[in-house]
Coordinates of C-alpha atoms in Angstrom, one line a residue:
X128 CA 5.6 8.3 -37.7
X129 CA 2.9 10.5 -36.4
X130 CA 3.0 10.2 -32.6
X131 CA 1.0 7.6 -31.0
X132 CA 1.1 9.3 -27.6
X133 CA -1.8 8.9 -25.0
X134 CA -3.7 12.0 -24.7
X135 CA -5.6 13.0 -21.6
X136 CA -8.6 13.3 -22.9
X137 CA -10.3 13.7 -26.4
X138 CA -8.8 16.3 -28.7
X139 CA -11.4 18.5 -28.7
X140 CA -11.5 18.5 -25.0
X141 CA -8.3 18.7 -23.7
X142 CA -6.6 21.8 -22.8
X143 CA -2.4 22.7 -23.2
X144 CA -1.6 22.2 -19.3
X145 CA -2.9 18.7 -19.5
X146 CA -0.5 17.8 -22.0
X147 CA 2.3 19.3 -19.9
X148 CA 1.0 17.2 -17.3
X149 CA 0.9 14.6 -19.3
X150 CA 4.7 15.2 -20.4
X151 CA 6.0 15.4 -17.0
X152 CA 4.6 12.1 -15.8
X153 CA 5.0 10.3 -18.4
X154 CA 8.5 11.7 -20.2
X155 CA 9.7 13.2 -17.5
X156 CA 13.2 12.6 -18.1
X157 CA 13.3 13.4 -21.4
X158 CA 14.6 16.6 -23.4
X159 CA 12.3 19.3 -23.4
X160 CA 14.0 22.6 -24.0
X161 CA 17.2 23.9 -24.3
X162 CA 19.2 26.9 -25.0
X163 CA 22.3 28.8 -25.3
X164 CA 23.3 31.2 -22.6
X165 CA 25.8 32.8 -25.1
X166 CA 26.4 32.5 -28.7
X167 CA 29.8 30.2 -28.0
X168 CA 28.1 28.7 -25.0
X169 CA 26.8 25.0 -24.8
X170 CA 23.3 23.9 -24.8
X171 CA 21.1 24.3 -21.4
X172 CA 18.5 21.5 -21.0
X173 CA 15.7 21.4 -19.1
X174 CA 13.7 18.0 -19.1
X175 CA 9.7 17.9 -19.2
X176 CA 9.6 17.3 -15.1
X177 CA 12.1 20.5 -14.5
X178 CA 9.7 22.6 -17.4
X179 CA 6.7 21.7 -15.5
X180 CA 8.5 22.7 -11.8
X181 CA 10.0 26.2 -13.8
X182 CA 6.2 27.0 -15.1
X183 CA 4.3 26.5 -11.9
X184 CA 7.2 28.8 -9.8
X185 CA 6.4 31.3 -12.7
X186 CA 2.8 31.1 -12.4
X187 CA 3.4 31.7 -9.1
X188 CA 5.5 34.9 -9.8
X189 CA 3.2 36.0 -12.1
X190 CA -0.4 35.6 -9.7
X191 CA 1.8 37.6 -7.2
X192 CA 1.5 40.2 -9.8
X193 CA -2.0 40.3 -10.0
X194 CA -2.2 38.5 -13.3
X195 CA -5.2 35.8 -13.2
X196 CA -8.0 34.3 -15.4
X197 CA -8.5 36.2 -19.0
X198 CA -6.1 38.8 -18.2
X199 CA -3.9 39.7 -21.4
X200 CA 0.1 39.8 -20.9
X201 CA 2.3 41.0 -23.8
X202 CA 5.4 39.4 -24.1
X203 CA 8.2 41.6 -26.8
X204 CA 11.3 39.0 -26.6
X205 CA 13.6 36.8 -28.7
X206 CA 12.8 33.2 -28.6
X207 CA 14.7 32.8 -25.1
X208 CA 13.5 30.0 -22.3
X209 CA 12.1 33.1 -20.1
X210 CA 9.3 33.6 -23.0
X211 CA 8.8 29.9 -23.6
X212 CA 8.3 29.1 -20.0
X213 CA 6.1 32.4 -19.2
X214 CA 3.7 31.2 -22.2
X215 CA 3.3 28.2 -20.6
X216 CA 2.6 30.1 -16.7
X217 CA 0.1 32.6 -18.2
X218 CA -1.7 29.2 -19.6
X219 CA -2.0 27.5 -16.4
X220 CA -3.2 30.6 -14.7
X221 CA -6.0 31.0 -17.1
X222 CA -4.3 34.1 -18.7
X223 CA -3.9 34.9 -22.4
X224 CA 0.0 35.4 -23.4
X225 CA 0.0 38.0 -26.1
X226 CA 3.7 37.8 -28.2
X227 CA 4.4 40.8 -29.6
X228 CA 7.3 41.4 -32.7
X229 CA 10.6 42.8 -31.7
X230 CA 10.7 44.9 -34.8
X231 CA 7.0 46.8 -33.9
X232 CA 7.5 50.5 -34.6
X233 CA 6.3 52.6 -31.3
X234 CA 2.7 53.1 -32.8
X235 CA 2.3 49.2 -33.4
X236 CA 3.7 48.9 -29.9
X237 CA 0.8 51.3 -28.7
X238 CA -2.0 50.0 -30.7
X239 CA -1.5 46.6 -29.2
X240 CA -1.2 48.1 -25.6
X241 CA -4.2 50.0 -25.9
X242 CA -6.3 47.5 -27.7
X243 CA -5.4 44.6 -25.7
X244 CA -5.9 46.6 -22.4
X245 CA -3.0 44.1 -21.1
X246 CA -2.0 45.7 -17.8
X247 CA 1.4 43.8 -17.8
X248 CA 4.2 43.2 -20.5
X249 CA 7.5 41.1 -20.3
X250 CA 10.3 42.6 -22.6
X251 CA 13.9 41.4 -23.1
X252 CA 15.6 44.7 -22.1
X253 CA 16.8 48.0 -22.8
X254 CA 16.6 48.1 -25.8
X255 CA 12.7 47.7 -25.7
X256 CA 11.7 49.9 -22.9
X257 CA 11.7 53.4 -25.0
X258 CA 8.8 51.9 -27.2
X259 CA 7.2 50.8 -23.7
X260 CA 8.0 53.0 -20.9
X261 CA 5.6 56.2 -22.5
X262 CA 2.7 53.5 -22.7
X263 CA 2.8 53.6 -18.5
X264 CA 1.8 57.3 -18.1
X265 CA -0.5 56.8 -21.2
X266 CA -4.2 57.1 -20.0
X267 CA -5.6 55.4 -23.0
X268 CA -3.6 52.3 -21.9
X269 CA -4.0 49.7 -19.1
X270 CA -0.2 49.5 -18.6
X271 CA 1.2 49.7 -15.2
X272 CA 4.2 47.2 -15.2
X273 CA 6.9 46.0 -17.2
X274 CA 8.6 42.8 -16.2
X275 CA 12.3 43.3 -18.0
X276 CA 14.3 39.9 -18.5
X277 CA 17.8 41.5 -18.7
X278 CA 17.6 44.8 -16.5
X279 CA 20.3 47.2 -17.4
X280 CA 20.1 49.0 -14.1
X281 CA 18.2 49.1 -11.0
X282 CA 15.1 51.0 -11.4
X283 CA 11.1 50.9 -11.4
X284 CA 10.5 47.5 -13.5
X285 CA 10.2 44.2 -12.2
X286 CA 13.7 41.9 -12.9
X287 CA 12.3 38.6 -14.4
X288 CA 14.8 37.3 -11.9
X289 CA 12.9 39.0 -8.9
X290 CA 9.4 37.8 -10.2
X291 CA 11.1 34.2 -10.3
X292 CA 12.1 34.3 -6.7
X293 CA 9.1 35.3 -5.6
X294 CA 7.4 32.3 -7.1
X295 CA 9.6 30.0 -5.6
X296 CA 8.6 31.8 -2.3
X297 CA 4.8 31.7 -3.0
X298 CA 4.6 28.3 -5.0
X299 CA 2.5 25.9 -3.9
X300 CA 1.6 23.0 -5.9
X301 CA -2.0 22.5 -4.8
X302 CA -3.3 26.2 -6.0
X303 CA -1.3 25.4 -9.1
X304 CA -3.0 22.3 -9.8
X305 CA -6.4 23.8 -9.5
X306 CA -5.8 26.6 -11.5
X307 CA -5.0 24.9 -14.4
X308 CA -7.4 22.3 -13.9
X309 CA -10.5 25.1 -14.0
X310 CA -9.2 25.5 -17.6
X311 CA -12.0 24.8 -20.5
X312 CA -11.2 23.8 -24.4
X313 CA -13.7 27.0 -25.3
X314 CA -11.2 29.3 -23.3
X315 CA -9.1 31.7 -25.0
X316 CA -5.1 30.1 -25.5
X317 CA -3.4 33.0 -27.3
X318 CA -4.2 36.6 -28.7
X319 CA -2.1 36.9 -32.2
X320 CA -1.9 39.8 -33.8
X321 CA -1.3 39.9 -37.3
X322 CA 1.7 41.6 -38.8
X323 CA -0.4 44.2 -40.3
X324 CA 0.7 44.1 -44.6
X325 CA -2.2 46.0 -45.0
X326 CA -3.3 47.9 -42.0
X327 CA -3.1 47.8 -37.9
X328 CA -2.7 44.6 -36.4
X329 CA -6.0 42.9 -35.6
X330 CA -6.0 40.6 -33.0
X331 CA -7.3 37.0 -33.1
X332 CA -8.4 34.9 -30.3
X333 CA -7.3 31.5 -30.7
X334 CA -8.9 28.7 -28.1
X335 CA -7.3 25.9 -26.7
X336 CA -9.9 23.6 -28.6
X337 CA -8.9 25.8 -32.2
X338 CA -5.1 25.0 -31.2
X339 CA -5.3 21.6 -29.9
X340 CA -7.4 20.0 -32.8
X341 CA -4.9 21.7 -35.3
X342 CA -2.1 20.5 -33.5
X343 CA -3.3 16.7 -33.9
X344 CA -4.7 16.9 -37.2
X345 CA -1.6 18.1 -39.0
X346 CA 0.6 15.3 -36.5
X347 CA -1.7 13.3 -38.6
X348 CA -0.5 14.6 -42.0
X349 CA 3.4 14.9 -41.0
X350 CA 5.8 11.6 -40.2
X351 CA 8.3 12.0 -37.9
X352 CA 10.0 10.1 -35.7
X353 CA 8.8 10.1 -31.7
X354 CA 10.2 13.1 -29.6
X355 CA 11.9 14.9 -32.8
X356 CA 13.8 17.6 -32.1
X357 CA 12.3 21.3 -33.1
X358 CA 14.8 24.1 -34.3
X359 CA 12.7 27.0 -33.3
X360 CA 14.2 30.6 -34.9
X361 CA 10.9 32.2 -35.9
X362 CA 9.4 34.8 -34.2
X363 CA 6.5 33.5 -31.4
X364 CA 4.2 36.3 -32.2
X365 CA 3.6 34.4 -35.6
X366 CA 1.2 31.4 -35.6
X367 CA 3.7 29.4 -37.7
X368 CA 6.2 29.2 -34.7
X369 CA 3.5 29.4 -31.7
X370 CA 2.3 26.1 -33.4
X371 CA 5.6 24.6 -34.5
X372 CA 7.5 25.9 -31.7
X373 CA 4.7 24.9 -28.4
X374 CA 2.0 23.9 -29.3
X375 CA 3.2 20.7 -31.6
X376 CA 6.2 19.7 -28.9
X377 CA 3.8 19.7 -25.8
X378 CA 1.8 17.2 -27.8
X379 CA 4.4 14.9 -28.9
X380 CA 6.6 15.3 -26.5
X381 CA 8.9 16.5 -28.0
X382 CA 12.6 18.7 -27.9
X383 CA 12.7 22.5 -28.7
X384 CA 16.3 24.1 -29.4
X385 CA 15.3 27.6 -29.1
X386 CA 17.6 30.0 -31.4
X387 CA 17.6 33.4 -30.4
X388 CA 19.5 34.7 -33.3
X389 CA 17.8 34.4 -36.5
X390 CA 21.2 34.9 -38.2
X391 CA 22.6 32.0 -36.4
X392 CA 20.0 29.5 -37.3
X393 CA 22.3 28.2 -40.4
X394 CA 25.1 27.5 -38.2
X395 CA 22.4 25.8 -35.7
X396 CA 21.4 23.4 -38.5
X397 CA 25.2 22.6 -39.4
X398 CA 25.7 21.6 -35.9
X399 CA 22.4 19.6 -34.9
X400 CA 21.8 18.0 -38.6
X401 CA 17.8 18.2 -37.5
X402 CA 15.1 15.9 -38.5
X403 CA 12.8 18.7 -39.6
X404 CA 13.3 21.7 -40.3
X405 CA 10.1 24.6 -41.5
X406 CA 11.8 27.8 -43.3
X407 CA 8.9 30.6 -44.8
X408 CA 9.6 31.3 -48.6
X409 CA 12.5 33.6 -48.4
X410 CA 14.1 31.6 -45.7
X411 CA 14.4 28.7 -48.4
X412 CA 15.7 31.2 -51.0
X413 CA 18.3 32.3 -48.7
X414 CA 19.6 28.9 -48.4
X415 CA 19.3 27.9 -52.0
X416 CA 21.4 31.0 -52.8
X417 CA 24.0 30.0 -50.7
X418 CA 23.9 26.2 -51.9
X419 CA 24.2 28.1 -55.4
X420 CA 26.9 30.0 -54.4
X421 CA 28.9 27.2 -53.3
X422 CA 28.3 25.0 -56.5
X423 CA 29.4 28.0 -58.9
X424 CA 32.8 28.0 -57.3
X425 CA 33.3 24.5 -58.1
X426 CA 35.4 23.0 -60.8
X427 CA 33.1 22.0 -64.0
X428 CA 33.9 18.6 -63.9
X429 CA 32.3 18.3 -60.3
X430 CA 29.5 21.0 -60.9
X431 CA 28.4 18.2 -63.7
X432 CA 28.8 15.1 -61.1
X433 CA 26.3 17.0 -58.9
X434 CA 24.0 18.1 -62.1
X435 CA 23.6 14.7 -62.9
X436 CA 22.3 13.7 -59.7
X437 CA 20.3 16.7 -59.3
X438 CA 18.6 15.4 -62.6
X439 CA 18.3 11.6 -60.6
X440 CA 16.5 13.3 -57.4
X441 CA 14.1 15.4 -59.3
X442 CA 13.0 12.3 -61.8
X443 CA 12.5 10.1 -58.4
X444 CA 10.2 13.2 -56.9
X445 CA 8.3 13.2 -60.6
X446 CA 7.6 10.0 -59.7
X447 CA 6.3 9.8 -56.1
X448 CA 4.3 13.5 -56.8
X449 CA 2.3 11.0 -59.5
X450 CA 2.2 8.6 -57.1
X451 CA 4.1 6.1 -59.4
X452 CA 6.2 3.5 -58.3
X453 CA 10.0 4.5 -58.7
X454 CA 11.3 2.6 -61.3
X455 CA 14.1 -0.1 -60.0
X456 CA 17.1 1.5 -61.9
X457 CA 16.3 5.3 -61.3
X458 CA 15.7 3.8 -57.9
X459 CA 19.2 2.2 -57.3
X460 CA 20.7 5.2 -59.5
X461 CA 19.3 7.7 -57.0
X462 CA 20.3 5.7 -54.2
X463 CA 23.7 5.7 -55.2
X464 CA 24.1 9.4 -55.7
X465 CA 22.4 10.5 -52.6
X466 CA 24.9 8.3 -50.5
X467 CA 28.2 9.4 -52.7
X468 CA 27.0 13.3 -54.1
X469 CA 24.1 14.5 -52.2
X470 CA 24.5 13.4 -48.4
X471 CA 28.3 14.8 -48.7
X472 CA 27.1 18.4 -50.3
X473 CA 23.8 18.5 -48.3
X474 CA 26.3 17.3 -44.7
X475 CA 28.2 20.4 -44.9
X476 CA 25.0 22.5 -44.4
X477 CA 23.7 19.8 -41.9
X478 CA 20.9 19.1 -44.0
X479 CA 21.4 15.4 -44.6
X480 CA 19.0 13.6 -42.0
X481 CA 15.8 15.9 -42.8
X482 CA 12.9 13.7 -43.3
X483 CA 10.7 16.7 -43.3
X484 CA 10.8 20.1 -45.0
X485 CA 8.1 22.5 -45.2
X486 CA 7.0 26.0 -46.0
X487 CA 4.2 28.5 -45.4
X488 CA 3.0 32.2 -45.0
X489 CA 3.4 32.8 -48.8
X490 CA 3.7 31.4 -52.3
X491 CA 7.0 29.6 -52.9
X492 CA 8.9 30.0 -55.9
X493 CA 8.7 26.6 -57.9
X494 CA 12.4 27.5 -58.9
X495 CA 13.2 27.4 -55.6
X496 CA 10.9 23.9 -55.0
X497 CA 12.7 22.6 -57.6
X498 CA 16.0 23.2 -56.8
X499 CA 15.7 21.7 -53.7
X500 CA 13.2 18.5 -55.3
X501 CA 17.3 17.7 -57.0
X502 CA 18.7 17.5 -53.8
X503 CA 15.9 14.5 -52.6
X504 CA 14.5 17.5 -50.2
X505 CA 11.0 17.5 -51.2
X506 CA 9.4 20.7 -49.3
X507 CA 6.1 20.4 -48.5
X508 CA 4.4 23.4 -49.0
X509 CA 1.6 24.4 -46.8
X510 CA -1.1 27.2 -46.4
X511 CA -3.4 28.6 -43.7
X512 CA -3.9 31.8 -41.7
X513 CA -3.4 32.9 -38.3
X514 CA -7.8 33.0 -38.0
X515 CA -7.4 29.4 -38.8
X516 CA -4.9 28.3 -36.3
X517 CA -2.6 27.9 -38.7
X518 CA -2.7 25.1 -41.3
X519 CA -6.0 24.8 -43.6
X520 CA -3.8 22.7 -46.4
X521 CA -0.8 21.0 -46.5
X522 CA 1.4 18.6 -48.9
X523 CA 2.2 15.4 -47.2
X524 CA 4.7 12.2 -48.5
X525 CA 1.8 10.3 -49.5
X526 CA 0.2 13.0 -51.7
X527 CA 1.9 16.6 -52.8
X528 CA 1.7 18.3 -55.9
X529 CA 5.0 20.9 -56.1
X530 CA 3.7 24.3 -56.9
X531 CA 0.5 23.6 -54.5
X532 CA -0.2 24.5 -51.1
X533 CA -1.5 20.8 -50.5
X534 CA -5.2 19.6 -49.4
X535 CA -7.5 19.9 -46.7
X536 CA -6.3 18.7 -43.4
X537 CA -8.7 16.6 -41.6
X538 CA -12.5 18.4 -40.7
X539 CA -11.8 21.8 -42.5
X540 CA -13.6 22.4 -45.7
X541 CA -12.8 24.6 -48.6
X542 CA -14.4 26.5 -51.5
X543 CA -14.1 29.0 -53.8
X544 CA -16.0 32.1 -54.4
X545 CA -17.4 33.4 -57.7
X546 CA -14.7 35.9 -57.9
X547 CA -11.7 33.6 -56.7
X548 CA -11.5 34.2 -52.9
X549 CA -11.1 30.8 -50.8
X550 CA -13.1 30.6 -48.5
X551 CA -13.3 27.7 -45.1
X552 CA -15.0 26.6 -42.3
X553 CA -14.3 23.9 -39.4
X554 CA -13.7 23.7 -35.8
X555 CA -9.9 25.0 -36.3
X556 CA -11.6 28.4 -37.3
X557 CA -11.2 31.5 -34.7
X558 CA -14.4 32.7 -33.1
X559 CA -13.3 36.0 -34.2
X560 CA -11.5 39.3 -34.0
X561 CA -10.7 40.9 -30.4
X562 CA -12.5 44.3 -29.8
X563 CA -11.0 46.6 -27.2
X564 CA -13.7 46.3 -24.7
X565 CA -12.7 42.5 -24.8
X566 CA -15.8 40.8 -26.4
X567 CA -15.1 38.7 -30.2
X568 CA -16.5 40.3 -33.7
X569 CA -16.8 37.4 -35.4
X570 CA -15.5 37.7 -39.2
X571 CA -17.8 34.3 -40.6
X572 CA -21.1 34.5 -42.3
X573 CA -24.2 33.1 -40.9
X574 CA -22.9 29.5 -43.0
X575 CA -19.4 29.6 -40.7
X576 CA -17.6 30.2 -43.8
X577 CA -14.7 32.5 -43.3
X578 CA -13.1 35.0 -46.5
X579 CA -9.5 34.5 -46.2
X580 CA -8.1 36.7 -48.4
X581 CA -6.3 34.6 -50.8
X582 CA -7.2 33.8 -54.4
X583 CA -7.1 30.4 -55.7
X584 CA -8.4 27.5 -57.1
X585 CA -8.9 23.6 -56.1
X586 CA -8.0 20.9 -58.9
X587 CA -9.5 17.9 -59.4
X588 CA -7.5 16.0 -57.2
X589 CA -8.7 18.1 -54.5
X590 CA -5.1 20.3 -54.0
X591 CA -5.2 24.1 -53.8
X592 CA -3.2 26.6 -55.6
X593 CA -2.6 29.9 -54.7
X594 CA -2.8 32.9 -56.8
X595 CA -2.7 35.7 -54.6
X596 CA -4.0 37.9 -51.7
X597 CA -7.3 39.6 -52.8
X598 CA -6.1 42.8 -52.1
X599 CA -3.0 42.6 -53.3
X600 CA -4.0 41.9 -57.2
X601 CA -3.2 44.7 -59.2
X602 CA -6.3 46.0 -61.5
X603 CA -4.9 47.8 -64.9
X604 CA -6.7 50.2 -66.2
X605 CA -7.8 48.2 -68.6
X606 CA -9.3 46.1 -65.8
X607 CA -7.3 42.7 -65.8
X608 CA -6.1 41.4 -62.7
X609 CA -2.9 40.9 -62.5
X610 CA -1.1 38.3 -59.6
X611 CA 2.2 40.2 -58.5
X612 CA 3.8 37.4 -57.1
X613 CA 3.4 35.4 -59.7
X614 CA 5.1 38.0 -62.2
X615 CA 7.6 38.7 -59.2
X616 CA 8.2 34.6 -58.9
X617 CA 9.0 34.4 -62.5
X618 CA 11.5 37.2 -62.6
X619 CA 13.4 36.6 -59.1
X620 CA 13.9 32.9 -61.2
X621 CA 17.1 34.9 -62.4
X622 CA 20.1 34.5 -60.0
X623 CA 20.8 38.0 -59.7
X624 CA 17.5 39.1 -58.6
X625 CA 17.0 38.1 -55.0
X626 CA 13.7 40.4 -54.6
X627 CA 11.5 42.0 -56.8
X628 CA 8.0 44.3 -56.6
X629 CA 5.6 45.0 -59.3
X630 CA 3.7 47.5 -59.6
X631 CA 0.5 48.6 -61.8
X632 CA -2.7 49.0 -60.2
X633 CA -4.9 51.5 -62.0
X634 CA -2.2 52.0 -64.7
X635 CA -1.6 50.6 -68.2
X636 CA 1.3 48.4 -67.7
X637 CA 3.1 47.0 -65.3
X638 CA 6.8 48.5 -64.2
X639 CA 9.1 46.6 -61.0
X640 CA 11.9 47.5 -58.6
X641 CA 14.0 44.6 -58.7
X642 CA 16.6 44.1 -56.2
X643 CA 19.8 42.4 -56.3
X644 CA 20.9 38.9 -54.7
X645 CA 23.8 39.9 -52.3
X646 CA 25.1 36.2 -52.3
X647 CA 24.5 35.4 -55.6
X648 CA 25.0 38.4 -58.1
X649 CA 29.1 38.6 -56.6
X650 CA 29.5 35.0 -57.3
X651 CA 27.5 35.5 -60.9
X652 CA 30.1 38.4 -61.7
X653 CA 33.2 36.9 -60.6
X654 CA 32.4 33.9 -63.0
X655 CA 32.5 36.2 -65.8
X656 CA 35.7 38.5 -64.6
X657 CA 33.7 41.3 -63.5
X658 CA 35.3 43.3 -60.7
X659 CA 33.4 45.4 -58.8
X660 CA 34.0 47.0 -54.7
X661 CA 30.5 46.9 -54.0
X662 CA 26.9 46.0 -55.1
X663 CA 26.0 49.8 -55.7
X664 CA 29.1 49.4 -58.6
X665 CA 27.9 46.1 -59.8
X666 CA 24.5 47.5 -60.1
X667 CA 26.4 50.4 -62.5
X668 CA 28.2 47.9 -64.7
X669 CA 27.3 47.5 -68.5
X670 CA 27.2 43.4 -68.0
X671 CA 25.2 43.7 -65.1
X672 CA 22.7 45.8 -66.9
X673 CA 22.8 43.9 -70.4
X674 CA 22.3 40.4 -68.2
X675 CA 19.1 42.1 -66.4
X676 CA 17.7 43.3 -69.4
X677 CA 17.9 39.6 -70.7
X678 CA 16.0 38.1 -67.5
X679 CA 13.2 40.4 -67.6
X680 CA 12.5 39.3 -71.3
X681 CA 12.8 35.9 -70.7
X682 CA 10.2 36.5 -67.8
X683 CA 8.2 38.8 -69.8
X684 CA 8.1 35.5 -72.3
X685 CA 6.9 33.1 -70.2
X686 CA 3.7 35.7 -69.3
X687 CA 1.1 37.0 -70.9
X688 CA 0.5 40.7 -72.2
X689 CA -0.8 41.8 -69.3
X690 CA 1.4 40.3 -67.1
X691 CA 4.9 41.6 -68.7
X692 CA 7.1 44.1 -67.0
X693 CA 7.7 47.0 -69.3
X694 CA 10.3 49.0 -67.2
X695 CA 12.0 48.2 -64.1
X696 CA 14.5 50.4 -61.7
X697 CA 17.2 48.1 -60.0
X698 CA 18.4 48.2 -56.3
X699 CA 21.4 47.3 -54.7
X700 CA 19.6 47.9 -50.6
X701 CA 18.2 44.4 -49.6
X702 CA 14.5 44.8 -47.8
X703 CA 14.1 43.5 -44.3
X704 CA 11.9 43.5 -41.0
X705 CA 14.4 46.2 -40.0
X706 CA 13.9 48.6 -42.2
X707 CA 9.8 47.6 -42.6
X708 CA 9.6 46.5 -46.0
X709 CA 9.4 42.7 -44.7
X710 CA 7.1 41.6 -42.1
X711 CA 9.1 39.7 -39.0
X712 CA 8.4 36.6 -41.4
X713 CA 9.4 37.9 -44.5
X714 CA 6.6 38.8 -46.1
X715 CA 6.6 41.9 -48.3
X716 CA 4.8 44.9 -47.5
X717 CA 4.2 46.0 -51.0
X718 CA 2.2 49.6 -49.3
X719 CA 5.6 50.7 -47.5
X720 CA 7.5 49.9 -50.4
X721 CA 4.8 51.8 -52.6
X722 CA 5.2 54.7 -50.6
X723 CA 9.2 54.5 -50.2
X724 CA 9.9 54.2 -53.4
X725 CA 6.9 56.5 -54.5
X726 CA 8.7 58.7 -56.5
X727 CA 11.0 56.0 -58.3
X728 CA 7.9 54.2 -59.4
X729 CA 6.4 57.6 -60.7
X730 CA 9.4 58.4 -62.8
X731 CA 9.2 54.7 -64.4
X732 CA 6.1 55.5 -65.7
X733 CA 7.0 59.2 -67.2
X734 CA 10.1 57.7 -68.9
X735 CA 10.1 57.7 -72.9

């Protein structure tokens, strides 16, 4: 069910603090926020009434540092309670929280600090200080204080514990209530800096009205039990986790479980058996690779049983996708297969209770969607941008098309320009990009249409199908447009290939960089009696090379001539956020990969 909790006003007239006040009053005893103090520790939990009390104390602590209405405060830390509670405390003061990705390079941190004109930053610990301390003496930045959650030693910076203690001494309920009640729906709620796949991050200013309309409308399209748990592991610097891990839980009076280490999310899922799970495409790809690796090790007879169950699940999904009644015989056979085969397997991974699964941020490979459909898990792909407060379109159980990104949420208009670019307008579209002087520069045209930079088409039933990013389209030397994501997702359907980048702008044909899948490649090799001590050794094995040639040829057979890969180079090191090839939300930074492997790519055009 969607939430039927009473709102403290019309969705376009309320603010986030009003939702916290309602939750503390009407649902004060319910769990609100949980986290672990150590990897092997139990969960520490705050109720909604306890959350509001801590938020009020923190607000007093930040006010004592001079934080007031309209001030930007930067936050660089993982998914920890200090981050989540500070975010809400700042909003209650009328200040604007701005989260910075923990993987940001020093020059990116400096750009955001200077551009936002923030005076205070909250950082996790000693690891972050080398990127921030130089800015305290930078005359082009306004930064003059660092608050540190885990101070390594006594020093000039303000410990978070000290800030909280100051707030506890200075807290006054009258001042706290007065401050948040002065908030207006049009006030800025947050500034989210885009992850910079094509240049310097831009500051996207989003209001209470933008976000709360988004939350209410998305809630209408998502079917969840009341007060459902959300496992929060993606960065708060990304609009997806801000929406799913902060704003929607406030609307639903839901329970947020913080997972500070994204690498630990699989273990948390196994423990908690959540009813909802959101993952960017790369997360779903990695989970699918893990399940495939397990299946590959099963005896042949057991694999055949699982494959028959997969076929039943996909057949059922096909009827639901076409909005047809599932035949009684198929429904009964699927129910048996689900109970006897699929649920026990999914239960081992903690995925057996899922009722809502979703993805966004980049095109989802269709083979991954079909894989999960074979386990009765229909990934509801969605699409949106930071500039649109998150979601523009979404699939839902009452209307979905696998491979599409769904239909527009309530109140949002879409149209496709002559060049294929998707335009959108509505109350959830941002007012503009932040300028260094604090003003906002509109990015919409005179009629209110925002050019999203994505290319796609809308089918006869209103479902949106993405092609690619407009700036990432490859234009070959003969003027043909090629979607690199389409080609990459096609070649990645082979289990040996975990990541791919297609290159060819201004060239007469395409070449590719392919990365061996570190989980599935060894399983594939072992099943064929191939012994290799490392991925590097495996990449050099003649049988692997021959199989990759077949994989590329198979992909090419399904692509038109312009889209086909003529040459490729195999790599063994996975791309990631830490090494810079992926954004923190796991999208490919094409310009970084192209620059890093420029000589390799050029060499592919010089061969033979």
